[in-house]
mmCIF file of C-alpha atoms in Angstrom:
data_model
loop_
_atom_site.group_PDB
_atom_site.id
_atom_site.type_symbol
_atom_site.label_atom_id
_atom_site.label_comp_id
_atom_site.label_asym_id
_atom_site.label_seq_id
_atom_site.Cartn_x
_atom_site.Cartn_y
_atom_site.Cartn_z
ATOM 1 C CA SER A 545 -50.216 184.903 -10.434
ATOM 2 C CA VAL A 546 -49.641 182.973 -13.647
ATOM 3 C CA SER A 547 -49.779 179.183 -13.446
ATOM 4 C CA LYS A 548 -46.571 177.355 -14.299
ATOM 5 C CA ALA A 549 -46.275 174.748 -17.032
ATOM 6 C CA ARG A 550 -44.590 171.686 -15.600
ATOM 7 C CA GLY A 551 -40.976 171.387 -16.641
ATOM 8 C CA VAL A 552 -41.010 174.192 -19.226
ATOM 9 C CA GLY A 553 -38.141 176.124 -17.741
ATOM 10 C CA SER A 554 -35.934 173.102 -17.127
ATOM 11 C CA ARG A 555 -36.260 171.451 -20.531
ATOM 12 C CA PRO A 556 -33.172 171.813 -22.751
ATOM 13 C CA PRO A 557 -33.762 173.468 -26.120
ATOM 14 C CA GLU A 558 -34.422 171.088 -29.006
ATOM 15 C CA LYS A 559 -31.748 170.623 -31.628
ATOM 16 C CA GLY A 560 -32.155 172.772 -34.709
ATOM 17 C CA THR A 561 -34.071 175.994 -35.097
ATOM 18 C CA ARG A 562 -37.504 176.072 -33.518
ATOM 19 C CA VAL A 563 -39.964 178.126 -35.539
ATOM 20 C CA GLY A 564 -41.501 179.475 -32.350
ATOM 21 C CA ARG A 565 -38.399 181.614 -31.860
ATOM 22 C CA VAL A 566 -39.663 184.127 -34.439
ATOM 23 C CA LEU A 567 -43.127 184.535 -32.857
ATOM 24 C CA PHE A 568 -44.168 187.135 -30.279
ATOM 25 C CA PRO A 569 -47.721 186.668 -28.971
ATOM 26 C CA ALA A 570 -49.503 189.229 -26.814
ATOM 27 C CA ILE A 571 -50.356 189.086 -23.110
ATOM 28 C CA ARG A 572 -53.079 191.485 -21.970
ATOM 29 C CA TRP A 573 -53.982 192.572 -18.463
ATOM 30 C CA ASP A 574 -57.590 191.901 -17.475
ATOM 31 C CA PRO A 575 -58.981 194.542 -15.054
ATOM 32 C CA GLY A 576 -60.888 191.892 -13.112
ATOM 33 C CA GLN A 577 -58.527 188.913 -13.218
ATOM 34 C CA GLY A 578 -55.098 190.329 -13.912
ATOM 35 C CA PHE A 579 -52.876 188.139 -16.077
ATOM 36 C CA ALA A 580 -54.587 184.912 -14.946
ATOM 37 C CA PRO A 581 -56.753 184.534 -18.102
ATOM 38 C CA ALA A 582 -53.551 184.377 -20.169
ATOM 39 C CA ALA A 583 -52.085 181.473 -18.177
ATOM 40 C CA ARG A 584 -52.919 178.703 -20.630
ATOM 41 C CA SER A 585 -51.801 180.664 -23.695
ATOM 42 C CA ILE A 586 -48.547 181.472 -21.895
ATOM 43 C CA ASP A 587 -47.996 177.791 -21.190
ATOM 44 C CA VAL A 588 -48.522 176.992 -24.875
ATOM 45 C CA ALA A 589 -46.193 179.783 -25.980
ATOM 46 C CA LEU A 590 -43.406 178.614 -23.685
ATOM 47 C CA GLU A 591 -43.834 175.032 -24.839
ATOM 48 C CA LEU A 592 -43.470 176.229 -28.437
ATOM 49 C CA GLY A 593 -40.286 178.133 -27.576
ATOM 50 C CA MET A 594 -41.596 181.596 -28.415
ATOM 51 C CA GLY A 595 -39.008 184.316 -28.955
ATOM 52 C CA GLY A 596 -40.821 186.532 -26.495
ATOM 53 C CA PHE A 597 -44.030 188.380 -25.724
ATOM 54 C CA ILE A 598 -45.762 191.731 -26.145
ATOM 55 C CA LEU A 599 -47.339 193.120 -22.981
ATOM 56 C CA PHE A 600 -50.417 195.331 -22.782
ATOM 57 C CA GLY A 601 -51.520 196.951 -19.538
ATOM 58 C CA GLY A 602 -51.325 196.177 -15.848
ATOM 59 C CA PRO A 603 -49.902 197.691 -12.656
ATOM 60 C CA ALA A 604 -46.139 198.050 -12.800
ATOM 61 C CA ALA A 605 -45.535 195.677 -9.891
ATOM 62 C CA ALA A 606 -47.647 192.946 -11.514
ATOM 63 C CA VAL A 607 -45.785 193.414 -14.793
ATOM 64 C CA LEU A 608 -42.442 192.993 -13.045
ATOM 65 C CA GLU A 609 -43.696 189.791 -11.419
ATOM 66 C CA LEU A 610 -44.926 188.487 -14.774
ATOM 67 C CA THR A 611 -41.721 189.217 -16.694
ATOM 68 C CA GLY A 612 -39.642 187.530 -14.003
ATOM 69 C CA ASP A 613 -41.916 184.487 -14.104
ATOM 70 C CA LEU A 614 -41.742 184.262 -17.902
ATOM 71 C CA ARG A 615 -37.969 184.390 -17.953
ATOM 72 C CA SER A 616 -37.562 181.851 -15.156
ATOM 73 C CA ARG A 617 -39.678 179.353 -17.086
ATOM 74 C CA SER A 618 -38.366 179.852 -20.604
ATOM 75 C CA ALA A 619 -35.770 177.506 -22.068
ATOM 76 C CA VAL A 620 -34.429 180.351 -24.240
ATOM 77 C CA PRO A 621 -33.629 184.031 -23.585
ATOM 78 C CA LEU A 622 -36.768 186.081 -24.194
ATOM 79 C CA LEU A 623 -37.394 189.444 -25.774
ATOM 80 C CA ILE A 624 -40.287 191.140 -23.974
ATOM 81 C CA GLY A 625 -41.638 194.221 -25.692
ATOM 82 C CA ALA A 626 -44.330 196.861 -25.341
ATOM 83 C CA ASP A 627 -45.753 199.869 -27.178
ATOM 84 C CA LEU A 628 -44.353 202.708 -25.100
ATOM 85 C CA GLU A 629 -44.421 205.686 -27.458
ATOM 86 C CA ARG A 630 -45.607 207.897 -24.583
ATOM 87 C CA GLY A 631 -43.436 206.386 -21.884
ATOM 88 C CA ALA A 632 -43.877 203.264 -19.785
ATOM 89 C CA GLY A 633 -46.907 204.857 -18.163
ATOM 90 C CA GLN A 634 -48.750 204.555 -21.483
ATOM 91 C CA GLN A 635 -49.246 200.878 -20.678
ATOM 92 C CA PHE A 636 -48.325 200.268 -17.052
ATOM 93 C CA ALA A 637 -49.958 202.003 -14.091
ATOM 94 C CA GLY A 638 -47.410 203.501 -11.727
ATOM 95 C CA ALA A 639 -44.796 204.274 -14.389
ATOM 96 C CA VAL A 640 -44.334 207.761 -15.873
ATOM 97 C CA SER A 641 -46.559 208.901 -18.741
ATOM 98 C CA LEU A 642 -45.117 211.311 -21.302
ATOM 99 C CA PRO A 643 -46.652 213.695 -23.838
ATOM 100 C CA PRO A 644 -46.887 212.334 -27.402
ATOM 101 C CA ALA A 645 -44.105 212.778 -29.932
ATOM 102 C CA ALA A 646 -45.781 215.821 -31.491
ATOM 103 C CA ALA A 647 -45.337 217.681 -28.200
ATOM 104 C CA PHE A 648 -41.582 217.100 -28.252
ATOM 105 C CA GLY A 649 -41.499 218.097 -31.903
ATOM 106 C CA ALA A 650 -43.375 221.300 -31.065
ATOM 107 C CA ILE A 651 -40.891 222.483 -28.453
ATOM 108 C CA GLY A 652 -37.957 221.456 -30.634
ATOM 109 C CA ASP A 653 -35.746 220.477 -27.702
ATOM 110 C CA LEU A 654 -33.648 217.467 -28.695
ATOM 111 C CA SER A 655 -32.265 217.113 -25.183
ATOM 112 C CA ALA A 656 -35.832 216.634 -23.923
ATOM 113 C CA THR A 657 -36.480 214.017 -26.602
ATOM 114 C CA ARG A 658 -33.313 212.186 -25.646
ATOM 115 C CA ARG A 659 -34.334 212.239 -21.989
ATOM 116 C CA ALA A 660 -37.759 210.880 -22.958
ATOM 117 C CA GLY A 661 -36.053 207.936 -24.664
ATOM 118 C CA GLU A 662 -33.776 207.376 -21.677
ATOM 119 C CA LEU A 663 -36.646 207.553 -19.179
ATOM 120 C CA THR A 664 -38.775 205.193 -21.249
ATOM 121 C CA GLY A 665 -35.956 202.682 -21.633
ATOM 122 C CA ARG A 666 -34.966 202.916 -17.971
ATOM 123 C CA GLU A 667 -38.468 202.299 -16.655
ATOM 124 C CA ALA A 668 -39.070 199.553 -19.200
ATOM 125 C CA ARG A 669 -35.956 197.697 -18.073
ATOM 126 C CA ALA A 670 -36.937 198.160 -14.431
ATOM 127 C CA LEU A 671 -40.176 196.310 -15.232
ATOM 128 C CA GLY A 672 -38.408 193.500 -17.071
ATOM 129 C CA ILE A 673 -39.258 194.838 -20.530
ATOM 130 C CA ASP A 674 -36.272 195.154 -22.818
ATOM 131 C CA TRP A 675 -37.755 196.009 -26.205
ATOM 132 C CA VAL A 676 -39.609 199.278 -26.826
ATOM 133 C CA TYR A 677 -41.723 199.625 -29.977
ATOM 134 C CA ALA A 678 -40.737 203.244 -30.575
ATOM 135 C CA PRO A 679 -39.875 205.783 -31.867
ATOM 136 C CA VAL A 680 -42.385 206.604 -34.585
ATOM 137 C CA ALA A 681 -40.463 207.856 -37.618
ATOM 138 C CA ASP A 682 -43.543 208.576 -39.725
ATOM 139 C CA LEU A 683 -44.084 212.111 -40.997
ATOM 140 C CA ASP A 684 -47.265 213.969 -40.076
ATOM 141 C CA ALA A 685 -47.745 214.627 -43.771
ATOM 142 C CA GLU A 686 -51.475 214.021 -44.259
ATOM 143 C CA PRO A 687 -54.084 215.951 -42.255
ATOM 144 C CA ALA A 688 -56.682 213.240 -42.892
ATOM 145 C CA ASN A 689 -54.442 210.492 -41.508
ATOM 146 C CA PRO A 690 -56.519 208.569 -38.933
ATOM 147 C CA ILE A 691 -53.700 206.690 -37.226
ATOM 148 C CA VAL A 692 -50.493 208.784 -37.034
ATOM 149 C CA GLY A 693 -51.257 212.405 -36.106
ATOM 150 C CA THR A 694 -49.662 213.353 -32.789
ATOM 151 C CA ARG A 695 -47.712 210.093 -32.723
ATOM 152 C CA ALA A 696 -45.309 211.770 -35.187
ATOM 153 C CA TYR A 697 -42.698 214.379 -34.262
ATOM 154 C CA GLY A 698 -43.876 216.581 -37.105
ATOM 155 C CA ALA A 699 -43.969 217.032 -40.863
ATOM 156 C CA ASP A 700 -40.432 218.254 -41.549
ATOM 157 C CA PRO A 701 -38.122 215.342 -42.471
ATOM 158 C CA ALA A 702 -35.007 216.994 -41.036
ATOM 159 C CA ALA A 703 -36.619 217.785 -37.686
ATOM 160 C CA VAL A 704 -38.244 214.360 -37.400
ATOM 161 C CA SER A 705 -34.915 212.704 -38.247
ATOM 162 C CA ALA A 706 -33.191 214.618 -35.455
ATOM 163 C CA HIS A 707 -35.836 213.700 -32.865
ATOM 164 C CA VAL A 708 -35.846 210.042 -33.913
ATOM 165 C CA ALA A 709 -32.069 209.900 -33.501
ATOM 166 C CA ALA A 710 -32.193 211.638 -30.112
ATOM 167 C CA TRP A 711 -34.878 209.297 -28.783
ATOM 168 C CA ILE A 712 -32.956 206.216 -29.936
ATOM 169 C CA ASP A 713 -29.761 207.479 -28.311
ATOM 170 C CA GLY A 714 -31.607 207.950 -25.025
ATOM 171 C CA CYS A 715 -33.362 204.596 -25.090
ATOM 172 C CA ARG A 716 -30.197 202.693 -25.882
ATOM 173 C CA SER A 717 -28.274 204.511 -23.150
ATOM 174 C CA ALA A 718 -30.777 202.995 -20.708
ATOM 175 C CA GLY A 719 -30.037 199.505 -22.002
ATOM 176 C CA ALA A 720 -33.287 198.898 -23.891
ATOM 177 C CA LEU A 721 -33.729 197.941 -27.531
ATOM 178 C CA ALA A 722 -35.437 200.519 -29.747
ATOM 179 C CA CYS A 723 -37.719 199.614 -32.663
ATOM 180 C CA VAL A 724 -38.342 202.380 -35.193
ATOM 181 C CA LYS A 725 -41.676 202.271 -37.030
ATOM 182 C CA HIS A 726 -43.559 202.037 -39.438
ATOM 183 C CA PHE A 727 -41.227 201.422 -42.394
ATOM 184 C CA PRO A 728 -41.175 202.901 -45.011
ATOM 185 C CA GLY A 729 -43.584 205.500 -43.610
ATOM 186 C CA HIS A 730 -47.223 205.543 -42.489
ATOM 187 C CA GLY A 731 -47.644 209.322 -42.530
ATOM 188 C CA ARG A 732 -49.349 209.730 -45.922
ATOM 189 C CA THR A 733 -52.152 207.220 -45.375
ATOM 190 C CA VAL A 734 -55.848 208.038 -45.125
ATOM 191 C CA THR A 735 -56.872 204.533 -44.033
ATOM 192 C CA ASP A 736 -56.268 202.976 -40.617
ATOM 193 C CA SER A 737 -54.170 199.841 -41.244
ATOM 194 C CA HIS A 738 -55.942 198.185 -38.316
ATOM 195 C CA LEU A 739 -59.097 198.256 -40.436
ATOM 196 C CA GLY A 740 -57.885 197.913 -44.034
ATOM 197 C CA LEU A 741 -54.926 198.185 -46.390
ATOM 198 C CA PRO A 742 -53.860 201.803 -46.962
ATOM 199 C CA VAL A 743 -52.309 202.623 -50.341
ATOM 200 C CA VAL A 744 -49.831 205.502 -50.693
ATOM 201 C CA GLU A 745 -50.027 206.659 -54.308
ATOM 202 C CA VAL A 746 -47.002 208.960 -54.539
ATOM 203 C CA PRO A 747 -43.830 208.631 -56.641
ATOM 204 C CA ARG A 748 -40.519 207.427 -55.246
ATOM 205 C CA PRO A 749 -38.979 210.947 -55.078
ATOM 206 C CA VAL A 750 -41.767 211.991 -52.677
ATOM 207 C CA LEU A 751 -41.208 208.883 -50.575
ATOM 208 C CA GLU A 752 -37.569 209.883 -50.139
ATOM 209 C CA ALA A 753 -38.754 212.428 -47.579
ATOM 210 C CA ASP A 754 -40.548 209.670 -45.656
ATOM 211 C CA LEU A 755 -37.429 207.501 -45.719
ATOM 212 C CA ARG A 756 -35.176 210.190 -44.294
ATOM 213 C CA PRO A 757 -36.071 209.623 -40.598
ATOM 214 C CA PHE A 758 -35.571 205.882 -41.072
ATOM 215 C CA ARG A 759 -32.146 206.504 -42.573
ATOM 216 C CA SER A 760 -31.365 208.583 -39.480
ATOM 217 C CA ALA A 761 -32.504 205.756 -37.217
ATOM 218 C CA LEU A 762 -30.279 203.281 -39.022
ATOM 219 C CA GLU A 763 -27.313 205.638 -38.839
ATOM 220 C CA HIS A 764 -27.806 205.855 -35.066
ATOM 221 C CA GLY A 765 -27.737 202.089 -34.646
ATOM 222 C CA VAL A 766 -31.415 201.346 -34.065
ATOM 223 C CA ASP A 767 -31.850 197.722 -33.017
ATOM 224 C CA ALA A 768 -35.037 196.888 -34.906
ATOM 225 C CA VAL A 769 -37.354 198.161 -37.634
ATOM 226 C CA MET A 770 -41.114 197.546 -37.726
ATOM 227 C CA THR A 771 -42.788 197.310 -41.127
ATOM 228 C CA ALA A 772 -46.011 199.046 -42.146
ATOM 229 C CA HIS A 773 -49.130 197.206 -43.308
ATOM 230 C CA VAL A 774 -49.307 199.748 -46.132
ATOM 231 C CA ALA A 775 -48.957 199.393 -49.919
ATOM 232 C CA TYR A 776 -46.560 201.611 -51.902
ATOM 233 C CA PRO A 777 -46.939 200.999 -55.661
ATOM 234 C CA ALA A 778 -43.886 203.168 -56.376
ATOM 235 C CA LEU A 779 -41.763 200.771 -54.302
ATOM 236 C CA ASP A 780 -43.552 197.526 -55.162
ATOM 237 C CA PRO A 781 -45.985 197.485 -58.099
ATOM 238 C CA GLY A 782 -47.420 194.226 -56.757
ATOM 239 C CA GLY A 783 -49.672 196.230 -54.474
ATOM 240 C CA GLY A 784 -49.229 194.218 -51.283
ATOM 241 C CA PRO A 785 -48.351 195.684 -47.876
ATOM 242 C CA ALA A 786 -44.711 196.448 -47.103
ATOM 243 C CA THR A 787 -44.732 193.711 -44.446
ATOM 244 C CA LEU A 788 -45.184 191.084 -47.168
ATOM 245 C CA SER A 789 -43.007 192.696 -49.845
ATOM 246 C CA PRO A 790 -39.549 191.283 -50.684
ATOM 247 C CA ALA A 791 -38.929 194.410 -52.768
ATOM 248 C CA ILE A 792 -39.431 196.664 -49.735
ATOM 249 C CA VAL A 793 -38.053 194.539 -46.873
ATOM 250 C CA THR A 794 -35.189 192.742 -48.604
ATOM 251 C CA GLY A 795 -34.591 195.037 -51.564
ATOM 252 C CA LEU A 796 -35.009 198.482 -50.008
ATOM 253 C CA LEU A 797 -34.417 198.051 -46.273
ATOM 254 C CA ARG A 798 -31.780 195.321 -46.352
ATOM 255 C CA GLY A 799 -30.183 196.005 -49.723
ATOM 256 C CA GLU A 800 -30.403 199.712 -50.493
ATOM 257 C CA LEU A 801 -30.380 201.038 -46.918
ATOM 258 C CA GLY A 802 -28.022 198.360 -45.610
ATOM 259 C CA PHE A 803 -29.920 197.361 -42.454
ATOM 260 C CA HIS A 804 -28.875 193.974 -41.078
ATOM 261 C CA GLY A 805 -30.631 194.060 -37.717
ATOM 262 C CA LEU A 806 -33.979 192.733 -36.579
ATOM 263 C CA VAL A 807 -36.980 193.402 -38.846
ATOM 264 C CA VAL A 808 -40.407 192.774 -37.334
ATOM 265 C CA THR A 809 -43.965 192.984 -38.553
ATOM 266 C CA ASP A 810 -46.628 195.237 -37.171
ATOM 267 C CA ALA A 811 -49.352 193.233 -35.381
ATOM 268 C CA LEU A 812 -50.465 190.214 -37.374
ATOM 269 C CA VAL A 813 -54.083 190.664 -36.241
ATOM 270 C CA MET A 814 -54.489 193.863 -38.306
ATOM 271 C CA ALA A 815 -56.654 193.922 -41.420
ATOM 272 C CA GLY A 816 -53.954 195.724 -43.394
ATOM 273 C CA VAL A 817 -51.877 192.544 -43.538
ATOM 274 C CA LEU A 818 -54.650 189.948 -43.488
ATOM 275 C CA GLY A 819 -56.665 191.321 -46.404
ATOM 276 C CA SER A 820 -54.315 189.940 -49.063
ATOM 277 C CA GLN A 821 -53.742 186.575 -47.358
ATOM 278 C CA ALA A 822 -55.883 183.536 -46.652
ATOM 279 C CA ASP A 823 -55.248 183.843 -42.909
ATOM 280 C CA GLU A 824 -52.640 184.928 -40.376
ATOM 281 C CA ALA A 825 -50.663 181.693 -40.766
ATOM 282 C CA GLN A 826 -50.160 182.352 -44.478
ATOM 283 C CA ALA A 827 -49.392 186.004 -43.729
ATOM 284 C CA ALA A 828 -46.634 184.917 -41.334
ATOM 285 C CA VAL A 829 -45.070 182.632 -43.937
ATOM 286 C CA THR A 830 -45.198 185.382 -46.565
ATOM 287 C CA ALA A 831 -43.732 187.962 -44.168
ATOM 288 C CA LEU A 832 -40.834 185.687 -43.277
ATOM 289 C CA ALA A 833 -40.193 184.978 -46.954
ATOM 290 C CA ALA A 834 -40.190 188.730 -47.630
ATOM 291 C CA GLY A 835 -37.383 189.246 -45.095
ATOM 292 C CA CYS A 836 -39.102 189.885 -41.750
ATOM 293 C CA ASP A 837 -37.527 188.171 -38.737
ATOM 294 C CA GLY A 838 -40.126 188.622 -35.987
ATOM 295 C CA ILE A 839 -43.861 188.020 -36.272
ATOM 296 C CA LEU A 840 -45.655 190.238 -33.752
ATOM 297 C CA TYR A 841 -49.020 189.491 -32.173
ATOM 298 C CA PRO A 842 -50.231 186.287 -33.843
ATOM 299 C CA ALA A 843 -53.704 185.448 -32.512
ATOM 300 C CA ASP A 844 -53.052 181.692 -32.750
ATOM 301 C CA PRO A 845 -49.304 181.110 -32.230
ATOM 302 C CA ARG A 846 -49.573 177.314 -32.403
ATOM 303 C CA ARG A 847 -51.289 177.395 -35.785
ATOM 304 C CA VAL A 848 -48.785 179.912 -37.123
ATOM 305 C CA ALA A 849 -45.892 177.769 -35.857
ATOM 306 C CA VAL A 850 -47.324 174.728 -37.651
ATOM 307 C CA ALA A 851 -47.593 176.716 -40.881
ATOM 308 C CA LEU A 852 -44.004 177.932 -40.605
ATOM 309 C CA GLU A 853 -42.765 174.414 -39.942
ATOM 310 C CA SER A 854 -44.663 173.143 -42.974
ATOM 311 C CA ALA A 855 -43.082 175.877 -45.107
ATOM 312 C CA ARG A 856 -39.552 175.322 -43.783
ATOM 313 C CA ALA A 857 -38.246 173.747 -46.992
ATOM 314 C CA ARG A 858 -39.470 176.479 -49.315
ATOM 315 C CA LEU A 859 -38.345 179.216 -46.925
ATOM 316 C CA GLY A 860 -34.788 177.955 -47.275
ATOM 317 C CA GLY A 861 -32.577 179.412 -44.571
ATOM 318 C CA ARG A 862 -34.960 182.210 -43.601
ATOM 319 C CA ILE A 863 -36.183 180.582 -40.372
ATOM 320 C CA ALA A 864 -32.648 179.990 -39.120
ATOM 321 C CA GLU A 865 -31.547 183.496 -40.149
ATOM 322 C CA ALA A 866 -34.532 185.131 -38.467
ATOM 323 C CA ALA A 867 -34.152 183.072 -35.294
ATOM 324 C CA ARG A 868 -30.472 184.009 -35.119
ATOM 325 C CA ARG A 869 -31.310 187.708 -35.207
ATOM 326 C CA VAL A 870 -33.919 187.249 -32.486
ATOM 327 C CA LYS A 871 -31.445 185.306 -30.358
ATOM 328 C CA ASP A 872 -28.693 187.888 -30.860
ATOM 329 C CA ALA A 873 -31.024 190.718 -29.814
ATOM 330 C CA ALA A 874 -32.156 188.802 -26.728
ATOM 331 C CA ARG A 875 -28.568 188.161 -25.679
ATOM 332 C CA ARG A 876 -27.739 191.878 -25.886
ATOM 333 C CA VAL A 877 -30.285 192.609 -23.161
ATOM 334 C CA ALA A 878 -29.980 189.374 -21.203
ATOM 335 C CA SER A 879 -28.529 191.033 -18.108
ATOM 336 C CA PRO A 880 -31.322 192.433 -15.890
ATOM 337 C CA ARG A 881 -31.368 196.116 -14.988
ATOM 338 C CA PRO A 882 -33.199 196.507 -11.678
ATOM 339 C CA GLY A 883 -34.444 199.997 -11.047
ATOM 340 C CA GLU A 884 -37.252 202.271 -9.969
ATOM 341 C CA TRP A 885 -40.271 203.522 -11.810
ATOM 342 C CA GLY A 886 -42.577 206.443 -11.183
ATOM 343 C CA ARG A 887 -39.956 208.636 -9.507
ATOM 344 C CA ALA A 888 -41.217 212.052 -8.403
ATOM 345 C CA GLU A 889 -38.467 213.892 -10.274
ATOM 346 C CA ASP A 890 -39.371 212.094 -13.508
ATOM 347 C CA ARG A 891 -43.070 212.884 -13.104
ATOM 348 C CA ASP A 892 -42.258 216.530 -12.434
ATOM 349 C CA TRP A 893 -40.096 216.680 -15.541
ATOM 350 C CA ALA A 894 -42.829 215.095 -17.689
ATOM 351 C CA ARG A 895 -45.341 217.664 -16.442
ATOM 352 C CA ASP A 896 -42.898 220.481 -17.191
ATOM 353 C CA VAL A 897 -42.471 219.238 -20.758
ATOM 354 C CA ALA A 898 -46.247 219.063 -21.192
ATOM 355 C CA ALA A 899 -46.604 222.632 -19.909
ATOM 356 C CA ARG A 900 -43.964 223.846 -22.357
ATOM 357 C CA THR A 901 -46.026 222.572 -25.286
ATOM 358 C CA LEU A 902 -49.027 224.766 -24.438
ATOM 359 C CA ARG A 903 -49.560 227.665 -26.833
ATOM 360 C CA VAL A 904 -51.899 230.604 -26.506
ATOM 361 C CA VAL A 905 -53.713 230.807 -29.832
ATOM 362 C CA ARG A 906 -56.277 233.411 -28.826
ATOM 363 C CA GLY A 907 -57.030 235.760 -25.950
#
């Protein structure tokens, strides 16, 4: 079990906006020690008033225990998220695993895609997770892409848009928040943004195809948008990643596309966002200034919080605006949704979908 920080849960929130509200550090399951190695970092995060956490791995029952513990100790409503593109079983043993998005795109059954979103959201909520970092709205437009591939529903903008909308509808029907990614499109890259900064050198008219699934997501009321650590000179000649670009986050996403919900960064530990900055603390400040509201996966949340506090004056009202969006999202999913995971009928359905994607190519 995770050790408890004395008095964290009973302390009233401080007056004013705490910068920690926009930060979402990661908690990883250790095969030998469970969540115990994360105990001290959890204590620090709760003391700083983090907006929530990102969970990676663990048996479903242990995850449910952890999420309940985190919420009981936090002075503010938390958003707890996870990468569940292939169902809750992608991360948490005992939950249902699903085929990747490309499989659903291959069979072309929007009702199956909607059910995948509903099943993912339902099992996530049953485990105390209310924020799903999915669906992927990127196009499978570049055969040499090392990071998207089968994570995408396909290459056709119209088909991908339809699947993205169906998945969001399903997830939201289960009471979970959906987070479409990676804006404005990671499908044309040939560099892994975990390892470096990809640059997409195509004109704006070509990028309109990439934007189409994101427009569909916004039209279907997606709760959050995750930015890409990718540069798009046609959208921002400055050459920095979208995550740090006011032209892309504030100008394109907020202004042109009219999205007023929660905008979050991809993981702050990735080289695609750190290459142009002195360190992750500076990257967080720049991302917030560009229009992002949530900073995902800072390696050193305390240091990032100090940097944000130091930059409060020059950030103007951005910290308060971002924290308000985080708080509003957390309140929308504040009511727990107890439920089951790993049901036999759901596993059978997932296997049936996987079987439907098989194609005889020879013999």
